[in-house]
PDB file of C-alpha atoms and ligand atoms in Angstrom:
ATOM      1  CA  MET D   1      46.224 191.857  19.547  1.00  0.00           C
ATOM      2  CA  MET D   2      49.179 190.353  17.733  1.00  0.00           C
ATOM      3  CA  LYS D   3      50.561 191.967  14.611  1.00  0.00           C
ATOM      4  CA  ASP D   4      48.971 190.559  11.448  1.00  0.00           C
ATOM      5  CA  ILE D   5      50.921 188.449   8.962  1.00  0.00           C
ATOM      6  CA  ALA D   6      48.821 189.971   6.205  1.00  0.00           C
ATOM      7  CA  THR D   7      50.310 193.444   5.961  1.00  0.00           C
ATOM      8  CA  PRO D   8      52.423 194.350   2.930  1.00  0.00           C
ATOM      9  CA  ILE D   9      55.465 195.028   5.141  1.00  0.00           C
ATOM     10  CA  ARG D  10      55.268 191.878   7.249  1.00  0.00           C
ATOM     11  CA  THR D  11      54.606 189.689   4.181  1.00  0.00           C
ATOM     12  CA  GLN D  12      57.648 191.184   2.456  1.00  0.00           C
ATOM     13  CA  GLN D  13      59.754 190.601   5.598  1.00  0.00           C
ATOM     14  CA  ILE D  14      58.682 186.954   5.815  1.00  0.00           C
ATOM     15  CA  MET D  15      59.402 186.363   2.132  1.00  0.00           C
ATOM     16  CA  THR D  16      62.831 187.956   2.432  1.00  0.00           C
ATOM     17  CA  LYS D  17      63.679 186.037   5.610  1.00  0.00           C
ATOM     18  CA  TYR D  18      62.937 182.705   3.921  1.00  0.00           C
ATOM     19  CA  ASN D  19      64.116 183.765   0.480  1.00  0.00           C
ATOM     20  CA  LEU D  20      60.681 182.788  -0.750  1.00  0.00           C
ATOM     21  CA  LYS D  21      59.726 183.241  -4.398  1.00  0.00           C
ATOM     22  CA  VAL D  22      56.043 182.648  -5.108  1.00  0.00           C
ATOM     23  CA  LYS D  23      55.195 179.707  -7.338  1.00  0.00           C
ATOM     24  CA  LYS D  24      52.680 180.852  -9.927  1.00  0.00           C
ATOM     25  CA  SER D  25      52.096 177.226 -10.924  1.00  0.00           C
ATOM     26  CA  LEU D  26      50.641 176.643  -7.431  1.00  0.00           C
ATOM     27  CA  GLY D  27      48.365 179.680  -7.607  1.00  0.00           C
ATOM     28  CA  GLN D  28      50.268 181.509  -4.879  1.00  0.00           C
ATOM     29  CA  ASN D  29      48.716 184.944  -4.421  1.00  0.00           C
ATOM     30  CA  PHE D  30      49.026 185.944  -0.784  1.00  0.00           C
ATOM     31  CA  LEU D  31      46.561 188.238   0.951  1.00  0.00           C
ATOM     32  CA  ILE D  32      48.079 191.430   2.311  1.00  0.00           C
ATOM     33  CA  ASP D  33      45.003 193.192   3.686  1.00  0.00           C
ATOM     34  CA  PRO D  34      43.738 192.408   7.221  1.00  0.00           C
ATOM     35  CA  ASN D  35      40.408 194.081   6.417  1.00  0.00           C
ATOM     36  CA  ILE D  36      39.547 191.664   3.658  1.00  0.00           C
ATOM     37  CA  LEU D  37      40.570 188.779   5.927  1.00  0.00           C
ATOM     38  CA  ARG D  38      38.187 189.974   8.625  1.00  0.00           C
ATOM     39  CA  LYS D  39      35.419 190.175   6.018  1.00  0.00           C
ATOM     40  CA  ILE D  40      36.102 186.663   4.696  1.00  0.00           C
ATOM     41  CA  VAL D  41      36.199 185.130   8.164  1.00  0.00           C
ATOM     42  CA  GLY D  42      33.064 187.103   9.107  1.00  0.00           C
ATOM     43  CA  GLN D  43      31.198 185.258   6.354  1.00  0.00           C
ATOM     44  CA  ALA D  44      31.879 181.921   8.063  1.00  0.00           C
ATOM     45  CA  ASP D  45      30.035 182.683  11.345  1.00  0.00           C
ATOM     46  CA  LEU D  46      32.659 180.920  13.453  1.00  0.00           C
ATOM     47  CA  THR D  47      32.666 180.540  17.208  1.00  0.00           C
ATOM     48  CA  LYS D  48      35.143 178.827  19.510  1.00  0.00           C
ATOM     49  CA  LYS D  49      32.904 175.772  19.162  1.00  0.00           C
ATOM     50  CA  SER D  50      33.573 175.664  15.407  1.00  0.00           C
ATOM     51  CA  ALA D  51      36.459 174.211  13.460  1.00  0.00           C
ATOM     52  CA  ALA D  52      37.751 175.598  10.175  1.00  0.00           C
ATOM     53  CA  ILE D  53      39.352 173.671   7.329  1.00  0.00           C
ATOM     54  CA  GLU D  54      41.679 175.738   5.158  1.00  0.00           C
ATOM     55  CA  ILE D  55      43.125 174.774   1.782  1.00  0.00           C
ATOM     56  CA  GLY D  56      46.461 176.408   1.000  1.00  0.00           C
ATOM     57  CA  PRO D  57      47.519 178.386   4.107  1.00  0.00           C
ATOM     58  CA  GLY D  58      50.425 179.972   2.201  1.00  0.00           C
ATOM     59  CA  ILE D  59      52.379 181.939   4.817  1.00  0.00           C
ATOM     60  CA  GLY D  60      49.455 181.885   7.258  1.00  0.00           C
ATOM     61  CA  ALA D  61      47.600 185.160   6.544  1.00  0.00           C
ATOM     62  CA  LEU D  62      44.098 183.688   6.678  1.00  0.00           C
ATOM     63  CA  THR D  63      45.065 180.827   8.997  1.00  0.00           C
ATOM     64  CA  GLU D  64      45.802 183.128  11.935  1.00  0.00           C
ATOM     65  CA  HIS D  65      42.481 184.957  11.544  1.00  0.00           C
ATOM     66  CA  LEU D  66      40.736 181.594  11.571  1.00  0.00           C
ATOM     67  CA  ALA D  67      42.714 180.493  14.640  1.00  0.00           C
ATOM     68  CA  ARG D  68      41.528 183.613  16.500  1.00  0.00           C
ATOM     69  CA  GLU D  69      37.836 182.995  15.754  1.00  0.00           C
ATOM     70  CA  ALA D  70      37.537 179.174  15.649  1.00  0.00           C
ATOM     71  CA  GLY D  71      38.316 176.515  18.228  1.00  0.00           C
ATOM     72  CA  LYS D  72      40.565 174.626  15.837  1.00  0.00           C
ATOM     73  CA  VAL D  73      42.034 175.029  12.341  1.00  0.00           C
ATOM     74  CA  LEU D  74      43.039 172.190  10.029  1.00  0.00           C
ATOM     75  CA  ALA D  75      44.988 173.313   6.954  1.00  0.00           C
ATOM     76  CA  PHE D  76      46.284 171.441   3.888  1.00  0.00           C
ATOM     77  CA  GLU D  77      49.329 172.873   2.100  1.00  0.00           C
ATOM     78  CA  ILE D  78      50.954 171.286  -0.960  1.00  0.00           C
ATOM     79  CA  ASP D  79      54.164 173.358  -0.995  1.00  0.00           C
ATOM     80  CA  GLN D  80      56.805 171.793   1.237  1.00  0.00           C
ATOM     81  CA  ARG D  81      58.797 175.064   1.331  1.00  0.00           C
ATOM     82  CA  LEU D  82      56.006 176.738   3.277  1.00  0.00           C
ATOM     83  CA  LEU D  83      55.997 174.312   6.198  1.00  0.00           C
ATOM     84  CA  PRO D  84      58.933 175.866   8.118  1.00  0.00           C
ATOM     85  CA  VAL D  85      57.546 179.324   7.326  1.00  0.00           C
ATOM     86  CA  LEU D  86      54.152 178.400   8.783  1.00  0.00           C
ATOM     87  CA  ALA D  87      55.759 176.815  11.857  1.00  0.00           C
ATOM     88  CA  ASP D  88      57.378 180.208  12.481  1.00  0.00           C
ATOM     89  CA  THR D  89      54.578 182.650  11.549  1.00  0.00           C
ATOM     90  CA  LEU D  90      51.868 180.635  13.327  1.00  0.00           C
ATOM     91  CA  SER D  91      53.935 179.832  16.446  1.00  0.00           C
ATOM     92  CA  PRO D  92      51.782 182.126  18.658  1.00  0.00           C
ATOM     93  CA  TYR D  93      48.767 179.823  18.073  1.00  0.00           C
ATOM     94  CA  ASP D  94      48.267 176.371  19.580  1.00  0.00           C
ATOM     95  CA  ASN D  95      45.050 175.433  17.798  1.00  0.00           C
ATOM     96  CA  ILE D  96      46.309 174.844  14.246  1.00  0.00           C
ATOM     97  CA  SER D  97      47.199 171.553  12.512  1.00  0.00           C
ATOM     98  CA  ILE D  98      48.955 171.754   9.158  1.00  0.00           C
ATOM     99  CA  ILE D  99      48.964 168.737   6.860  1.00  0.00           C
ATOM    100  CA  HIS D 100      51.487 168.638   4.029  1.00  0.00           C
ATOM    101  CA  SER D 101      49.369 167.300   1.186  1.00  0.00           C
ATOM    102  CA  ASP D 102      47.718 167.984  -2.127  1.00  0.00           C
ATOM    103  CA  ILE D 103      44.106 168.532  -1.090  1.00  0.00           C
ATOM    104  CA  LEU D 104      42.968 166.606  -4.177  1.00  0.00           C
ATOM    105  CA  LYS D 105      44.795 163.510  -2.928  1.00  0.00           C
ATOM    106  CA  ALA D 106      44.188 163.956   0.798  1.00  0.00           C
ATOM    107  CA  ASP D 107      41.903 161.749   2.860  1.00  0.00           C
ATOM    108  CA  VAL D 108      40.016 164.700   4.308  1.00  0.00           C
ATOM    109  CA  GLN D 109      37.537 162.589   6.272  1.00  0.00           C
ATOM    110  CA  ALA D 110      40.372 160.759   8.040  1.00  0.00           C
ATOM    111  CA  ALA D 111      42.016 164.103   8.863  1.00  0.00           C
ATOM    112  CA  ILE D 112      38.726 165.408  10.267  1.00  0.00           C
ATOM    113  CA  ASP D 113      38.388 162.260  12.388  1.00  0.00           C
ATOM    114  CA  SER D 114      41.867 162.584  13.832  1.00  0.00           C
ATOM    115  CA  GLU D 115      42.282 166.373  14.090  1.00  0.00           C
ATOM    116  CA  LEU D 116      38.773 167.731  14.597  1.00  0.00           C
ATOM    117  CA  ALA D 117      37.247 165.119  16.914  1.00  0.00           C
ATOM    118  CA  GLY D 118      34.540 166.673  19.067  1.00  0.00           C
ATOM    119  CA  TYR D 119      33.744 169.518  16.649  1.00  0.00           C
ATOM    120  CA  ASP D 120      30.360 169.229  15.042  1.00  0.00           C
ATOM    121  CA  ASP D 121      30.356 172.637  13.391  1.00  0.00           C
ATOM    122  CA  ILE D 122      32.974 172.552  10.630  1.00  0.00           C
ATOM    123  CA  VAL D 123      33.366 175.147   7.874  1.00  0.00           C
ATOM    124  CA  VAL D 124      35.775 175.261   4.936  1.00  0.00           C
ATOM    125  CA  VAL D 125      37.346 178.714   4.586  1.00  0.00           C
ATOM    126  CA  ALA D 126      39.992 179.322   1.931  1.00  0.00           C
ATOM    127  CA  ASN D 127      41.622 181.628  -0.550  1.00  0.00           C
ATOM    128  CA  LEU D 128      41.793 178.914  -3.179  1.00  0.00           C
ATOM    129  CA  PRO D 129      44.598 178.325  -5.686  1.00  0.00           C
ATOM    130  CA  TYR D 130      42.872 179.507  -8.882  1.00  0.00           C
ATOM    131  CA  TYR D 131      44.206 176.759 -11.162  1.00  0.00           C
ATOM    132  CA  VAL D 132      42.141 174.126  -9.321  1.00  0.00           C
ATOM    133  CA  THR D 133      39.155 175.889  -7.740  1.00  0.00           C
ATOM    134  CA  THR D 134      36.423 173.736  -9.278  1.00  0.00           C
ATOM    135  CA  PRO D 135      38.040 170.322  -8.660  1.00  0.00           C
ATOM    136  CA  ILE D 136      38.634 171.289  -5.017  1.00  0.00           C
ATOM    137  CA  ILE D 137      35.066 172.474  -4.393  1.00  0.00           C
ATOM    138  CA  LEU D 138      33.564 169.458  -6.169  1.00  0.00           C
ATOM    139  CA  LYS D 139      35.814 167.021  -4.305  1.00  0.00           C
ATOM    140  CA  LEU D 140      34.804 168.451  -0.928  1.00  0.00           C
ATOM    141  CA  LEU D 141      31.108 168.270  -1.849  1.00  0.00           C
ATOM    142  CA  LEU D 142      31.134 164.837  -3.495  1.00  0.00           C
ATOM    143  CA  GLU D 143      32.949 163.269  -0.541  1.00  0.00           C
ATOM    144  CA  LYS D 144      29.966 164.320   1.555  1.00  0.00           C
ATOM    145  CA  LEU D 145      32.143 165.547   4.401  1.00  0.00           C
ATOM    146  CA  PRO D 146      30.492 166.628   7.644  1.00  0.00           C
ATOM    147  CA  VAL D 147      30.854 170.359   6.949  1.00  0.00           C
ATOM    148  CA  ARG D 148      28.253 173.125   7.375  1.00  0.00           C
ATOM    149  CA  GLY D 149      29.437 174.975   4.336  1.00  0.00           C
ATOM    150  CA  MET D 150      32.271 176.750   2.574  1.00  0.00           C
ATOM    151  CA  VAL D 151      33.436 180.338   2.277  1.00  0.00           C
ATOM    152  CA  VAL D 152      35.969 180.588  -0.512  1.00  0.00           C
ATOM    153  CA  MET D 153      37.769 183.198  -2.573  1.00  0.00           C
ATOM    154  CA  LEU D 154      38.089 182.357  -6.252  1.00  0.00           C
ATOM    155  CA  GLN D 155      38.030 183.908  -9.730  1.00  0.00           C
ATOM    156  CA  LYS D 156      35.034 186.224 -10.075  1.00  0.00           C
ATOM    157  CA  GLU D 157      34.055 184.561 -13.337  1.00  0.00           C
ATOM    158  CA  VAL D 158      33.845 181.122 -11.683  1.00  0.00           C
ATOM    159  CA  ALA D 159      32.075 182.656  -8.658  1.00  0.00           C
ATOM    160  CA  GLU D 160      29.435 184.011 -11.048  1.00  0.00           C
ATOM    161  CA  ARG D 161      28.960 180.628 -12.701  1.00  0.00           C
ATOM    162  CA  ILE D 162      28.640 178.809  -9.372  1.00  0.00           C
ATOM    163  CA  THR D 163      26.026 181.226  -8.008  1.00  0.00           C
ATOM    164  CA  ALA D 164      24.126 181.818 -11.286  1.00  0.00           C
ATOM    165  CA  LYS D 165      20.351 181.533 -11.500  1.00  0.00           C
ATOM    166  CA  PRO D 166      18.438 179.896 -14.410  1.00  0.00           C
ATOM    167  CA  GLY D 167      17.931 182.104 -17.449  1.00  0.00           C
ATOM    168  CA  THR D 168      21.281 183.860 -17.118  1.00  0.00           C
ATOM    169  CA  LYS D 169      24.370 183.513 -19.284  1.00  0.00           C
ATOM    170  CA  ALA D 170      26.515 182.229 -16.433  1.00  0.00           C
ATOM    171  CA  TYR D 171      24.074 179.423 -15.520  1.00  0.00           C
ATOM    172  CA  GLY D 172      25.279 175.969 -16.521  1.00  0.00           C
ATOM    173  CA  SER D 173      26.218 172.499 -15.340  1.00  0.00           C
ATOM    174  CA  LEU D 174      28.645 173.907 -12.726  1.00  0.00           C
ATOM    175  CA  SER D 175      25.880 176.063 -11.186  1.00  0.00           C
ATOM    176  CA  ILE D 176      23.668 172.980 -11.023  1.00  0.00           C
ATOM    177  CA  ALA D 177      26.330 170.619  -9.631  1.00  0.00           C
ATOM    178  CA  ILE D 178      27.012 172.993  -6.750  1.00  0.00           C
ATOM    179  CA  GLN D 179      23.509 174.309  -6.116  1.00  0.00           C
ATOM    180  CA  TYR D 180      22.254 170.728  -6.011  1.00  0.00           C
ATOM    181  CA  TYR D 181      24.215 170.297  -2.756  1.00  0.00           C
ATOM    182  CA  THR D 182      24.381 173.873  -1.424  1.00  0.00           C
ATOM    183  CA  GLN D 183      22.768 177.263  -1.342  1.00  0.00           C
ATOM    184  CA  ALA D 184      25.414 179.347  -3.058  1.00  0.00           C
ATOM    185  CA  GLU D 185      25.628 183.110  -2.941  1.00  0.00           C
ATOM    186  CA  MET D 186      28.029 185.869  -3.860  1.00  0.00           C
ATOM    187  CA  ALA D 187      29.452 187.395  -0.663  1.00  0.00           C
ATOM    188  CA  LEU D 188      32.184 189.885  -1.634  1.00  0.00           C
ATOM    189  CA  THR D 189      33.933 191.145  -4.714  1.00  0.00           C
ATOM    190  CA  VAL D 190      37.600 191.718  -4.064  1.00  0.00           C
ATOM    191  CA  PRO D 191      40.052 194.152  -5.689  1.00  0.00           C
ATOM    192  CA  LYS D 192      43.357 192.873  -7.059  1.00  0.00           C
ATOM    193  CA  SER D 193      45.242 195.243  -4.761  1.00  0.00           C
ATOM    194  CA  VAL D 194      44.734 192.968  -1.715  1.00  0.00           C
ATOM    195  CA  PHE D 195      47.070 190.300  -3.157  1.00  0.00           C
ATOM    196  CA  LEU D 196      50.805 189.897  -3.489  1.00  0.00           C
ATOM    197  CA  PRO D 197      51.496 189.266  -6.315  1.00  0.00           C
ATOM    198  CA  GLN D 198      48.270 190.535  -7.915  1.00  0.00           C
ATOM    199  CA  PRO D 199      46.398 187.887  -9.928  1.00  0.00           C
ATOM    200  CA  ASN D 200      45.536 188.511 -13.592  1.00  0.00           C
ATOM    201  CA  VAL D 201      41.827 187.996 -13.007  1.00  0.00           C
ATOM    202  CA  ASP D 202      39.196 189.582 -10.768  1.00  0.00           C
ATOM    203  CA  SER D 203      38.297 187.795  -7.548  1.00  0.00           C
ATOM    204  CA  ALA D 204      35.226 187.212  -5.416  1.00  0.00           C
ATOM    205  CA  VAL D 205      34.216 185.415  -2.240  1.00  0.00           C
ATOM    206  CA  ILE D 206      31.265 183.050  -2.307  1.00  0.00           C
ATOM    207  CA  ARG D 207      29.402 181.408   0.503  1.00  0.00           C
ATOM    208  CA  MET D 208      27.974 177.923   0.069  1.00  0.00           C
ATOM    209  CA  THR D 209      25.690 176.489   2.737  1.00  0.00           C
ATOM    210  CA  LYS D 210      25.072 172.743   2.544  1.00  0.00           C
ATOM    211  CA  ARG D 211      21.457 171.743   2.100  1.00  0.00           C
ATOM    212  CA  ASP D 212      20.032 169.167   4.535  1.00  0.00           C
ATOM    213  CA  VAL D 213      18.669 167.324   1.522  1.00  0.00           C
ATOM    214  CA  PRO D 214      19.618 167.990  -2.121  1.00  0.00           C
ATOM    215  CA  GLU D 215      17.616 170.613  -4.029  1.00  0.00           C
ATOM    216  CA  VAL D 216      15.806 167.803  -5.859  1.00  0.00           C
ATOM    217  CA  GLU D 217      15.522 164.085  -5.200  1.00  0.00           C
ATOM    218  CA  VAL D 218      16.662 161.946  -8.159  1.00  0.00           C
ATOM    219  CA  ILE D 219      16.796 158.201  -8.869  1.00  0.00           C
ATOM    220  CA  ASP D 220      20.451 158.228  -9.907  1.00  0.00           C
ATOM    221  CA  GLU D 221      22.791 161.164  -9.157  1.00  0.00           C
ATOM    222  CA  ASP D 222      25.381 160.208 -11.789  1.00  0.00           C
ATOM    223  CA  PHE D 223      22.715 159.994 -14.468  1.00  0.00           C
ATOM    224  CA  PHE D 224      21.275 163.357 -13.341  1.00  0.00           C
ATOM    225  CA  PHE D 225      24.716 164.962 -13.731  1.00  0.00           C
ATOM    226  CA  THR D 226      25.160 163.296 -17.156  1.00  0.00           C
ATOM    227  CA  VAL D 227      21.858 164.808 -18.277  1.00  0.00           C
ATOM    228  CA  THR D 228      22.687 168.299 -16.952  1.00  0.00           C
ATOM    229  CA  ARG D 229      26.198 168.333 -18.453  1.00  0.00           C
ATOM    230  CA  GLY D 230      24.855 167.013 -21.756  1.00  0.00           C
ATOM    231  CA  SER D 231      22.200 169.729 -21.876  1.00  0.00           C
ATOM    232  CA  PHE D 232      24.813 172.490 -21.983  1.00  0.00           C
ATOM    233  CA  VAL D 233      27.355 171.037 -24.426  1.00  0.00           C
ATOM    234  CA  GLN D 234      26.119 173.406 -27.135  1.00  0.00           C
ATOM    235  CA  ARG D 235      24.557 176.270 -25.237  1.00  0.00           C
ATOM    236  CA  ARG D 236      22.769 177.757 -28.254  1.00  0.00           C
ATOM    237  CA  LYS D 237      21.054 174.496 -29.162  1.00  0.00           C
ATOM    238  CA  THR D 238      17.721 173.285 -27.809  1.00  0.00           C
ATOM    239  CA  ILE D 239      17.475 170.792 -24.985  1.00  0.00           C
ATOM    240  CA  LEU D 240      16.198 168.221 -27.514  1.00  0.00           C
ATOM    241  CA  ASN D 241      19.229 168.618 -29.801  1.00  0.00           C
ATOM    242  CA  ASN D 242      21.713 168.482 -26.940  1.00  0.00           C
ATOM    243  CA  LEU D 243      20.094 165.399 -25.423  1.00  0.00           C
ATOM    244  CA  GLN D 244      20.155 163.624 -28.794  1.00  0.00           C
ATOM    245  CA  VAL D 245      23.945 163.860 -28.640  1.00  0.00           C
ATOM    246  CA  ALA D 246      24.223 163.169 -24.903  1.00  0.00           C
ATOM    247  CA  MET D 247      21.995 160.080 -24.623  1.00  0.00           C
ATOM    248  CA  PRO D 248      23.280 156.632 -25.592  1.00  0.00           C
ATOM    249  CA  LEU D 249      22.634 155.151 -29.054  1.00  0.00           C
ATOM    250  CA  GLY D 250      19.300 153.552 -29.836  1.00  0.00           C
ATOM    251  CA  LYS D 251      16.931 153.656 -32.768  1.00  0.00           C
ATOM    252  CA  GLU D 252      14.081 155.050 -30.701  1.00  0.00           C
ATOM    253  CA  LYS D 253      16.293 157.622 -29.066  1.00  0.00           C
ATOM    254  CA  LYS D 254      14.587 160.778 -30.340  1.00  0.00           C
ATOM    255  CA  GLU D 255      11.157 159.376 -29.587  1.00  0.00           C
ATOM    256  CA  TRP D 256      12.189 158.482 -26.017  1.00  0.00           C
ATOM    257  CA  ILE D 257      13.680 161.900 -25.395  1.00  0.00           C
ATOM    258  CA  LEU D 258      10.530 163.579 -26.693  1.00  0.00           C
ATOM    259  CA  LYS D 259       8.360 161.377 -24.483  1.00  0.00           C
ATOM    260  CA  ALA D 260      10.493 162.106 -21.414  1.00  0.00           C
ATOM    261  CA  LEU D 261      10.342 165.847 -22.140  1.00  0.00           C
ATOM    262  CA  GLU D 262       6.585 165.666 -22.513  1.00  0.00           C
ATOM    263  CA  GLU D 263       6.204 163.721 -19.254  1.00  0.00           C
ATOM    264  CA  ALA D 264       8.356 166.303 -17.487  1.00  0.00           C
ATOM    265  CA  GLU D 265       6.296 169.073 -19.136  1.00  0.00           C
ATOM    266  CA  ILE D 266       9.347 170.664 -20.720  1.00  0.00           C
ATOM    267  CA  ASP D 267       9.068 172.225 -24.181  1.00  0.00           C
ATOM    268  CA  PRO D 268      11.701 170.501 -26.416  1.00  0.00           C
ATOM    269  CA  THR D 269      12.614 173.847 -28.014  1.00  0.00           C
ATOM    270  CA  ARG D 270      13.787 175.337 -24.688  1.00  0.00           C
ATOM    271  CA  ARG D 271      17.499 175.718 -24.023  1.00  0.00           C
ATOM    272  CA  GLY D 272      19.214 174.075 -21.063  1.00  0.00           C
ATOM    273  CA  GLU D 273      19.947 177.416 -19.484  1.00  0.00           C
ATOM    274  CA  THR D 274      16.223 178.051 -18.888  1.00  0.00           C
ATOM    275  CA  LEU D 275      15.641 174.876 -16.840  1.00  0.00           C
ATOM    276  CA  THR D 276      15.619 174.973 -13.044  1.00  0.00           C
ATOM    277  CA  ILE D 277      17.405 172.274 -11.043  1.00  0.00           C
ATOM    278  CA  LYS D 278      13.999 170.819 -10.127  1.00  0.00           C
ATOM    279  CA  GLU D 279      13.077 170.564 -13.830  1.00  0.00           C
ATOM    280  CA  PHE D 280      16.402 168.876 -14.595  1.00  0.00           C
ATOM    281  CA  GLY D 281      15.758 166.416 -11.758  1.00  0.00           C
ATOM    282  CA  LEU D 282      12.334 165.503 -13.087  1.00  0.00           C
ATOM    283  CA  LEU D 283      13.639 165.230 -16.648  1.00  0.00           C
ATOM    284  CA  ALA D 284      16.559 163.021 -15.581  1.00  0.00           C
ATOM    285  CA  ASP D 285      14.188 160.638 -13.807  1.00  0.00           C
ATOM    286  CA  LYS D 286      11.886 160.440 -16.849  1.00  0.00           C
ATOM    287  CA  LEU D 287      14.858 159.800 -19.162  1.00  0.00           C
ATOM    288  CA  TYR D 288      16.183 157.232 -16.726  1.00  0.00           C
ATOM    289  CA  ALA D 289      13.049 155.132 -17.216  1.00  0.00           C
ATOM    290  CA  TYR D 290      13.802 154.872 -20.953  1.00  0.00           C
ATOM    291  CA  PHE D 291      17.579 154.719 -21.061  1.00  0.00           C
ATOM    292  CA  LYS D 292      18.562 152.693 -17.989  1.00  0.00           C
TER     293      LYS D 292
HETATM  294  N1  SAM G 301      45.895 181.354   2.287  1.00  0.00           N
HETATM  295  C1  SAM G 301      47.011 182.147   1.771  1.00  0.00           C
HETATM  296  C2  SAM G 301      46.590 183.592   1.653  1.00  0.00           C
HETATM  297  O1  SAM G 301      45.395 183.833   1.561  1.00  0.00           O
HETATM  298  O2  SAM G 301      47.453 184.465   1.635  1.00  0.00           O
HETATM  299  C3  SAM G 301      47.505 181.616   0.430  1.00  0.00           C
HETATM  300  C4  SAM G 301      46.457 181.502  -0.669  1.00  0.00           C
HETATM  301  S1  SAM G 301      47.133 181.122  -2.253  1.00  0.00           S
HETATM  302  C5  SAM G 301      45.898 181.843  -3.283  1.00  0.00           C
HETATM  303  C6  SAM G 301      46.851 179.381  -2.514  1.00  0.00           C
HETATM  304  C7  SAM G 301      47.635 178.421  -1.633  1.00  0.00           C
HETATM  305  O3  SAM G 301      47.248 177.083  -1.964  1.00  0.00           O
HETATM  306  C8  SAM G 301      49.133 178.455  -1.785  1.00  0.00           C
HETATM  307  O4  SAM G 301      49.715 178.446  -0.524  1.00  0.00           O
HETATM  308  C9  SAM G 301      49.480 177.164  -2.561  1.00  0.00           C
HETATM  309  O5  SAM G 301      50.765 176.659  -2.288  1.00  0.00           O
HETATM  310  C10 SAM G 301      48.382 176.239  -2.043  1.00  0.00           C
HETATM  311  N2  SAM G 301      48.047 175.123  -2.941  1.00  0.00           N
HETATM  312  C11 SAM G 301      48.066 175.110  -4.300  1.00  0.00           C
HETATM  313  N3  SAM G 301      47.608 173.944  -4.767  1.00  0.00           N
HETATM  314  C12 SAM G 301      47.282 173.188  -3.692  1.00  0.00           C
HETATM  315  C13 SAM G 301      46.758 171.865  -3.539  1.00  0.00           C
HETATM  316  N4  SAM G 301      46.468 171.099  -4.600  1.00  0.00           N
HETATM  317  N5  SAM G 301      46.560 171.382  -2.296  1.00  0.00           N
HETATM  318  C14 SAM G 301      46.839 172.166  -1.201  1.00  0.00           C
HETATM  319  N6  SAM G 301      47.325 173.423  -1.287  1.00  0.00           N
HETATM  320  C15 SAM G 301      47.536 173.939  -2.521  1.00  0.00           C
END
């Protein structure tokens, strides 16, 4: 077995060799613990018939673990300075493609078509840059890419919101947006000591498995997301009060909202955080009939 990139000594050596200073603005916190890497990769259930997509390979710590378990790895890195480093650290592996790109601007589907042809089991596995975790996850889900799921490290607080169940403080429009498309669960909580440099916040790994069909069928997805977001704008207010702000103008607005709530059998004095995704779906469809 080759020596891991992700040991404190080897990471230090690589950074010294390339005179590399981490860019905090790019969320660069490198993993320096092979054990945690094995645990993360273990969550992805990879075989040589699978391909992994990584966002932000850094100096290659996670990338090489993925290359050992998967048939192919496709990684997107925004920081030009890391490309020669990766070419060096990952030279023992011949099953990795690195694309120099901001993942938020990348045509991921085109990259899958050209780099991962023949793989029908694709999983996203990443230690995400914390300044853009939610936009990255939402982009990958909304583009409806052919992936089985995602295993990602992110801030514990965001991990809790994504995986939250109705009736809890952390439950909100982010939980719904992601659980609409996936089954999301907390996989690992991770100590700060496994990073160099250590982040300011606690971290966790979550596992999202794409649903074959969304959690609830709705007439109009955009409208459904407008209703869910609008229902949490003022968390302490009732669903009726929040919807009165969120729905478009109209003199019969309150009456329509009350009718839709009644048809969906939802008490207008409930708060958004008590509604399941199925209830939100039903409510959105009833509102749609009045407002669209
Ligand atoms: N995978 C490495 C590890 O675990 O040690 C590095 C993880 S580090 C938390 C995040 C990585 O994402 C950095 O390499 C950073 O340069 C990269 N990155 C930041 N923003 C990015 C973006 N918009 N698109 C692609 N990569 C990005």
